[in-house]
mmCIF file of C-alpha atoms in Angstrom:
data_model
loop_
_atom_site.group_PDB
_atom_site.id
_atom_site.type_symbol
_atom_site.label_atom_id
_atom_site.label_comp_id
_atom_site.label_asym_id
_atom_site.label_seq_id
_atom_site.Cartn_x
_atom_site.Cartn_y
_atom_site.Cartn_z
ATOM 1 C CA ARG A 496 89.102 104.778 83.187
ATOM 2 C CA TRP A 497 87.091 105.465 86.358
ATOM 3 C CA ARG A 498 84.585 107.566 84.446
ATOM 4 C CA GLN A 499 84.135 104.760 81.930
ATOM 5 C CA LEU A 500 83.597 102.181 84.693
ATOM 6 C CA CYS A 501 80.787 104.366 86.050
ATOM 7 C CA SER A 502 79.294 105.082 82.625
ATOM 8 C CA PRO A 503 75.844 103.657 81.781
ATOM 9 C CA ARG A 504 77.426 100.957 79.597
ATOM 10 C CA TRP A 505 79.724 99.504 82.272
ATOM 11 C CA ARG A 506 78.432 100.616 85.671
ATOM 12 C CA VAL A 507 76.248 97.537 86.159
ATOM 13 C CA ARG A 508 79.249 95.256 85.631
ATOM 14 C CA THR A 509 81.290 97.440 87.962
ATOM 15 C CA LEU A 510 78.563 97.084 90.603
ATOM 16 C CA VAL A 511 78.446 93.295 90.120
ATOM 17 C CA GLY A 512 82.235 93.001 90.379
ATOM 18 C CA CYS A 513 82.478 95.117 93.540
ATOM 19 C CA THR A 514 79.502 93.393 95.197
ATOM 20 C CA PHE A 515 80.643 89.882 94.341
ATOM 21 C CA PHE A 516 84.216 90.337 95.520
ATOM 22 C CA SER A 517 83.175 92.265 98.651
ATOM 23 C CA CYS A 518 80.603 89.660 99.717
ATOM 24 C CA GLN A 519 83.058 86.880 98.915
ATOM 25 C CA VAL A 520 85.854 88.190 101.125
ATOM 26 C CA ILE A 521 83.539 89.387 103.912
ATOM 27 C CA ARG A 522 82.242 85.856 104.471
ATOM 28 C CA TYR A 523 85.712 84.408 103.938
ATOM 29 C CA PHE A 524 87.712 86.621 106.295
ATOM 30 C CA ALA A 525 85.017 87.223 108.880
ATOM 31 C CA VAL A 526 84.265 83.543 109.502
ATOM 32 C CA GLY A 527 87.699 82.146 108.640
ATOM 33 C CA THR A 528 89.652 84.514 110.858
ATOM 34 C CA PHE A 529 87.623 83.603 113.914
ATOM 35 C CA ILE A 530 86.994 79.927 113.219
ATOM 36 C CA THR A 531 88.028 78.808 116.711
ATOM 37 C CA GLN A 532 85.827 81.369 118.452
ATOM 38 C CA VAL A 533 82.908 80.498 116.215
ATOM 39 C CA MET A 534 83.232 76.766 116.853
ATOM 40 C CA LEU A 535 83.510 77.318 120.609
ATOM 41 C CA ALA A 536 80.561 79.721 120.633
ATOM 42 C CA LEU A 537 78.514 77.070 118.850
ATOM 43 C CA HIS A 538 79.325 74.780 121.794
ATOM 44 C CA LEU A 539 81.206 72.289 119.640
ATOM 45 C CA ASN A 540 83.761 70.286 121.588
ATOM 46 C CA GLY A 541 87.226 70.217 120.095
ATOM 47 C CA ALA A 542 87.605 73.554 118.350
ATOM 48 C CA TYR A 543 90.932 72.313 116.960
ATOM 49 C CA ASP A 544 89.147 69.479 115.166
ATOM 50 C CA GLY A 545 86.573 71.941 113.865
ATOM 51 C CA GLY A 546 89.283 74.218 112.509
ATOM 52 C CA LEU A 547 91.046 71.264 110.904
ATOM 53 C CA LEU A 548 87.813 70.219 109.221
ATOM 54 C CA TYR A 549 87.237 73.787 108.054
ATOM 55 C CA ASN A 550 90.652 74.021 106.398
ATOM 56 C CA PHE A 551 90.276 70.561 104.861
ATOM 57 C CA GLU A 552 86.983 71.654 103.328
ATOM 58 C CA LEU A 553 88.648 74.802 101.970
ATOM 59 C CA VAL A 554 91.213 72.686 100.125
ATOM 60 C CA ALA A 555 88.608 70.220 98.884
ATOM 61 C CA GLY A 556 86.304 73.026 97.807
ATOM 62 C CA ALA A 557 89.083 74.751 95.889
ATOM 63 C CA ILE A 558 89.809 71.542 93.964
ATOM 64 C CA VAL A 559 86.139 70.986 93.171
ATOM 65 C CA GLY A 560 85.824 74.619 92.072
ATOM 66 C CA VAL A 561 88.707 74.253 89.630
ATOM 67 C CA LEU A 562 87.058 71.172 88.135
ATOM 68 C CA ILE A 563 83.613 72.706 87.645
ATOM 69 C CA VAL A 564 84.290 76.408 87.023
ATOM 70 C CA ASP A 565 84.484 75.884 83.269
ATOM 71 C CA ARG A 566 81.787 73.212 83.103
ATOM 72 C CA ILE A 567 78.802 75.169 84.388
ATOM 73 C CA SER A 568 77.651 78.693 83.685
ATOM 74 C CA ARG A 569 79.421 81.467 85.568
ATOM 75 C CA ARG A 570 76.104 83.005 86.567
ATOM 76 C CA SER A 571 74.722 79.744 88.016
ATOM 77 C CA PHE A 572 77.965 79.145 89.911
ATOM 78 C CA LEU A 573 77.896 82.658 91.334
ATOM 79 C CA ILE A 574 74.250 82.717 92.404
ATOM 80 C CA GLY A 575 74.307 79.118 93.636
ATOM 81 C CA SER A 576 77.330 79.742 95.854
ATOM 82 C CA PHE A 577 75.620 82.682 97.530
ATOM 83 C CA VAL A 578 72.378 80.752 98.054
ATOM 84 C CA ILE A 579 74.048 77.642 99.490
ATOM 85 C CA THR A 580 76.310 79.575 101.848
ATOM 86 C CA ALA A 581 73.383 81.765 102.928
ATOM 87 C CA VAL A 582 71.313 78.679 103.803
ATOM 88 C CA THR A 583 74.157 77.005 105.713
ATOM 89 C CA ALA A 584 74.998 80.260 107.527
ATOM 90 C CA LEU A 585 71.321 80.536 108.505
ATOM 91 C CA LEU A 586 71.461 77.018 109.919
ATOM 92 C CA LEU A 587 74.575 77.958 111.868
ATOM 93 C CA SER A 588 72.857 81.057 113.237
ATOM 94 C CA LEU A 589 70.144 78.747 114.603
ATOM 95 C CA GLY A 590 72.794 76.496 116.127
ATOM 96 C CA HIS A 591 71.058 76.026 119.480
ATOM 97 C CA HIS A 592 68.359 74.033 117.654
ATOM 98 C CA LEU A 593 70.857 71.666 116.019
ATOM 99 C CA GLY A 594 73.182 68.963 117.267
ATOM 100 C CA ALA A 595 76.965 69.093 117.053
ATOM 101 C CA ALA A 596 77.081 66.787 114.010
ATOM 102 C CA GLU A 597 74.595 68.924 112.077
ATOM 103 C CA LEU A 598 76.506 72.096 112.935
ATOM 104 C CA VAL A 599 79.811 70.630 111.808
ATOM 105 C CA MET A 600 78.238 69.414 108.568
ATOM 106 C CA ALA A 601 76.697 72.828 107.886
ATOM 107 C CA PHE A 602 80.009 74.530 108.544
ATOM 108 C CA ALA A 603 81.831 72.056 106.284
ATOM 109 C CA ILE A 604 79.396 72.728 103.420
ATOM 110 C CA PHE A 605 79.730 76.465 103.979
ATOM 111 C CA ALA A 606 83.523 76.268 103.832
ATOM 112 C CA GLY A 607 83.598 73.981 100.786
ATOM 113 C CA VAL A 608 81.215 76.087 98.691
ATOM 114 C CA LEU A 609 82.942 79.287 99.806
ATOM 115 C CA SER A 610 86.314 77.964 98.682
ATOM 116 C CA ALA A 611 84.932 76.613 95.399
ATOM 117 C CA ALA A 612 83.397 80.003 94.587
ATOM 118 C CA SER A 613 86.737 81.728 95.172
ATOM 119 C CA ASN A 614 87.803 80.385 91.756
ATOM 120 C CA LEU A 615 85.378 82.849 90.214
ATOM 121 C CA CYS A 616 87.592 85.687 91.433
ATOM 122 C CA TYR A 617 90.196 84.658 88.863
ATOM 123 C CA VAL A 618 87.769 83.814 86.056
ATOM 124 C CA TYR A 619 84.582 85.838 86.334
ATOM 125 C CA LEU A 620 86.044 89.189 87.387
ATOM 126 C CA PRO A 621 88.379 89.497 84.356
ATOM 127 C CA GLU A 622 85.529 88.464 82.052
ATOM 128 C CA LEU A 623 83.292 91.252 83.334
ATOM 129 C CA PHE A 624 85.434 94.002 81.808
ATOM 130 C CA PRO A 625 86.874 94.651 78.326
ATOM 131 C CA THR A 626 90.615 94.733 77.833
ATOM 132 C CA HIS A 627 91.044 98.493 78.166
ATOM 133 C CA LEU A 628 89.068 98.562 81.453
ATOM 134 C CA ARG A 629 90.056 95.201 82.915
ATOM 135 C CA ALA A 630 92.909 96.321 85.169
ATOM 136 C CA SER A 631 90.934 99.295 86.509
ATOM 137 C CA GLY A 632 87.758 97.253 86.969
ATOM 138 C CA ILE A 633 89.501 94.473 88.857
ATOM 139 C CA GLY A 634 91.440 97.028 90.895
ATOM 140 C CA LEU A 635 88.248 98.790 91.941
ATOM 141 C CA SER A 636 86.601 95.473 92.853
ATOM 142 C CA VAL A 637 89.624 94.446 94.928
ATOM 143 C CA ALA A 638 89.657 97.832 96.691
ATOM 144 C CA ALA A 639 85.970 97.467 97.557
ATOM 145 C CA SER A 640 86.605 93.961 98.878
ATOM 146 C CA ARG A 641 89.478 95.105 101.110
ATOM 147 C CA ILE A 642 87.237 97.702 102.725
ATOM 148 C CA GLY A 643 84.532 95.098 103.211
ATOM 149 C CA SER A 644 86.886 92.511 104.683
ATOM 150 C CA ALA A 645 88.395 95.048 107.088
ATOM 151 C CA VAL A 646 84.950 96.094 108.306
ATOM 152 C CA GLY A 647 83.785 92.481 108.582
ATOM 153 C CA THR A 648 86.889 91.320 110.427
ATOM 154 C CA PHE A 649 86.674 94.227 112.864
ATOM 155 C CA LEU A 650 82.940 94.028 113.506
ATOM 156 C CA LEU A 651 82.594 90.254 113.913
ATOM 157 C CA PRO A 652 84.240 89.955 117.367
ATOM 158 C CA VAL A 653 82.396 93.080 118.522
ATOM 159 C CA VAL A 654 79.028 91.660 117.440
ATOM 160 C CA VAL A 655 79.874 88.229 118.886
ATOM 161 C CA ALA A 656 80.823 89.766 122.243
ATOM 162 C CA ALA A 657 77.773 92.027 122.394
ATOM 163 C CA TYR A 658 75.023 89.943 120.802
ATOM 164 C CA GLY A 659 76.326 86.396 120.382
ATOM 165 C CA VAL A 660 77.656 84.360 117.497
ATOM 166 C CA GLU A 661 74.169 83.633 116.163
ATOM 167 C CA THR A 662 73.586 87.334 115.530
ATOM 168 C CA ALA A 663 76.974 87.676 113.825
ATOM 169 C CA LEU A 664 76.188 84.760 111.535
ATOM 170 C CA GLY A 665 72.756 86.270 110.902
ATOM 171 C CA ALA A 666 74.474 89.425 109.656
ATOM 172 C CA CYS A 667 76.588 87.217 107.396
ATOM 173 C CA VAL A 668 73.362 85.746 106.009
ATOM 174 C CA VAL A 669 72.159 89.251 105.142
ATOM 175 C CA VAL A 670 75.407 89.956 103.278
ATOM 176 C CA LEU A 671 75.062 86.718 101.317
ATOM 177 C CA ILE A 672 71.439 87.463 100.440
ATOM 178 C CA VAL A 673 72.485 90.874 99.123
ATOM 179 C CA GLY A 674 75.171 89.198 97.013
ATOM 180 C CA ALA A 675 72.663 86.656 95.691
ATOM 181 C CA LEU A 676 70.085 89.334 94.796
ATOM 182 C CA VAL A 677 72.602 91.588 93.035
ATOM 183 C CA SER A 678 73.948 88.596 91.113
ATOM 184 C CA TYR A 679 70.461 87.347 90.183
ATOM 185 C CA ILE A 680 69.310 90.738 88.931
ATOM 186 C CA TRP A 681 72.414 92.073 87.219
ATOM 187 C CA ALA A 682 75.190 89.466 86.879
ATOM 188 C CA PRO A 683 75.786 88.697 83.168
ATOM 189 C CA GLU A 684 76.748 85.315 81.818
ATOM 190 C CA THR A 685 80.295 85.455 80.455
ATOM 191 C CA ARG A 686 80.979 81.796 79.642
ATOM 192 C CA ASN A 687 81.045 80.700 75.994
ATOM 193 C CA LEU A 688 79.864 84.072 74.715
ATOM 194 C CA THR A 689 82.880 85.242 72.758
ATOM 195 C CA LEU A 690 83.128 83.553 69.371
ATOM 196 C CA ALA A 691 79.446 82.562 69.360
ATOM 197 C CA ALA A 692 78.634 86.271 69.043
ATOM 198 C CA LEU A 693 80.282 86.290 65.601
ATOM 199 C CA ASP A 694 77.148 84.624 64.240
ATOM 200 C CA ARG A 695 75.071 87.695 65.066
ATOM 201 C CA PRO A 696 74.672 90.186 62.199
ATOM 202 C CA ASP A 697 76.439 93.523 62.740
ATOM 203 C CA TRP A 698 78.006 92.331 65.999
ATOM 204 C CA TRP A 699 80.824 94.851 65.556
ATOM 205 C CA ARG A 700 78.372 97.725 65.957
ATOM 206 C CA ASP A 701 77.796 96.742 69.595
ATOM 207 C CA GLU A 702 80.694 98.200 71.611
ATOM 208 C CA GLN A 703 80.324 95.695 74.445
ATOM 209 C CA THR A 704 80.258 92.663 72.127
ATOM 210 C CA ALA A 705 83.194 93.989 70.107
ATOM 211 C CA ALA A 706 85.176 94.456 73.323
ATOM 212 C CA GLN A 707 84.453 90.870 74.403
ATOM 213 C CA LEU A 708 85.552 89.515 71.031
ATOM 214 C CA LYS A 709 88.701 91.595 70.703
ATOM 215 C CA ASP A 710 91.092 89.354 72.637
ATOM 216 C CA PRO A 711 90.139 85.977 71.074
ATOM 217 C CA LEU A 712 90.019 87.527 67.597
ATOM 218 C CA MET A 713 93.463 89.075 68.003
ATOM 219 C CA ARG A 714 94.934 85.790 69.182
ATOM 220 C CA ALA A 715 93.273 83.861 66.360
ATOM 221 C CA ALA A 716 94.457 86.396 63.768
ATOM 222 C CA ALA A 717 98.036 86.313 65.060
ATOM 223 C CA TRP A 718 98.035 82.518 64.895
ATOM 224 C CA TYR A 719 96.557 82.553 61.380
ATOM 225 C CA PHE A 720 99.061 85.054 60.002
ATOM 226 C CA LEU A 721 102.191 83.716 61.703
ATOM 227 C CA ARG A 722 101.702 80.054 62.603
ATOM 228 C CA ALA A 723 99.192 78.571 60.159
ATOM 229 C CA LYS A 724 101.293 76.903 57.470
ATOM 230 C CA SER A 725 100.607 75.136 54.200
ATOM 231 C CA GLY A 726 102.030 71.746 53.288
ATOM 232 C CA ARG A 727 105.104 73.542 51.946
ATOM 233 C CA GLY A 728 105.683 75.310 55.266
ATOM 234 C CA LEU A 729 104.519 78.706 53.971
ATOM 235 C CA PRO A 730 101.878 80.984 55.577
ATOM 236 C CA VAL A 731 98.377 79.957 54.550
ATOM 237 C CA ASP A 732 97.226 83.549 54.090
ATOM 238 C CA PRO A 733 98.382 84.759 50.650
ATOM 239 C CA VAL A 734 98.926 88.362 51.748
ATOM 240 C CA ALA A 735 100.957 87.255 54.771
ATOM 241 C CA ARG A 736 102.866 84.832 52.567
ATOM 242 C CA PHE A 737 103.811 87.591 50.132
ATOM 243 C CA HIS A 738 104.808 90.274 52.632
ATOM 244 C CA LEU A 739 106.415 88.070 55.283
ATOM 245 C CA GLY A 740 108.253 86.234 52.559
ATOM 246 C CA ASN A 741 109.725 89.569 51.410
ATOM 247 C CA GLY A 742 111.121 90.375 54.863
ATOM 248 C CA ALA A 743 108.188 92.254 56.418
ATOM 249 C CA ARG A 744 107.083 91.631 59.993
ATOM 250 C CA LEU A 745 103.722 91.804 61.744
ATOM 251 C CA GLU A 746 103.719 94.876 63.976
ATOM 252 C CA ARG A 747 100.052 95.362 64.844
ATOM 253 C CA ILE A 748 96.669 93.803 64.182
ATOM 254 C CA ASN A 749 93.458 95.801 63.816
ATOM 255 C CA GLY A 750 90.874 93.592 65.504
ATOM 256 C CA LEU A 751 87.993 95.065 63.485
ATOM 257 C CA GLY A 752 89.892 95.277 60.196
ATOM 258 C CA ASP A 753 88.315 93.698 57.132
#
């Protein structure tokens, strides 16, 4: 499995998955874990109120993300989330030039978009890999993210103490820019690609396309053979009607069978 994930066919998707999840959790854990210190370092009065606003925006962002994750392209959602959070983090890093209201607003936008983009972890990551590599691909991405979050969580207070919160947020901006660039260059679009690919001639000759179509085709075939019924309550497929009617059962489906 690991060799396949690093093969020329799948290594770009492996890179995208690891980069996306790592950048996502680095900004999430690094800023979220030290929300009170960050708000105080930005000279905002009432760090408790700032933390409350931050958590409220996380909940609101998560709800908005659920509502839009299947309405816009995965790629646009991914790249846009990195760009917006990078811009707001840059504003936060220049906090001494902004008033308290502007800083709170920037932080609220950062938190909301960050939380909305977290929905992609449960949608986009599984779509990056075919069925036989999905568990290994997601596992590798999660492992990369844990390393990144541990480093980010450890380094943030050190950087804040030594160089100030603006420098720490500036480093966060760099991470987000890296995530945006990797996503812009290599992130594939995975929304609404599956059954539409059936219209392409010889689609089954492309291993990657065949892997993407395997799951929906298998589900559709199982439904057709076992659940699709005629007006008389018999299987619509004549072969299934004959064999299942004689006591046979469906053991396995060949996704590329004719």
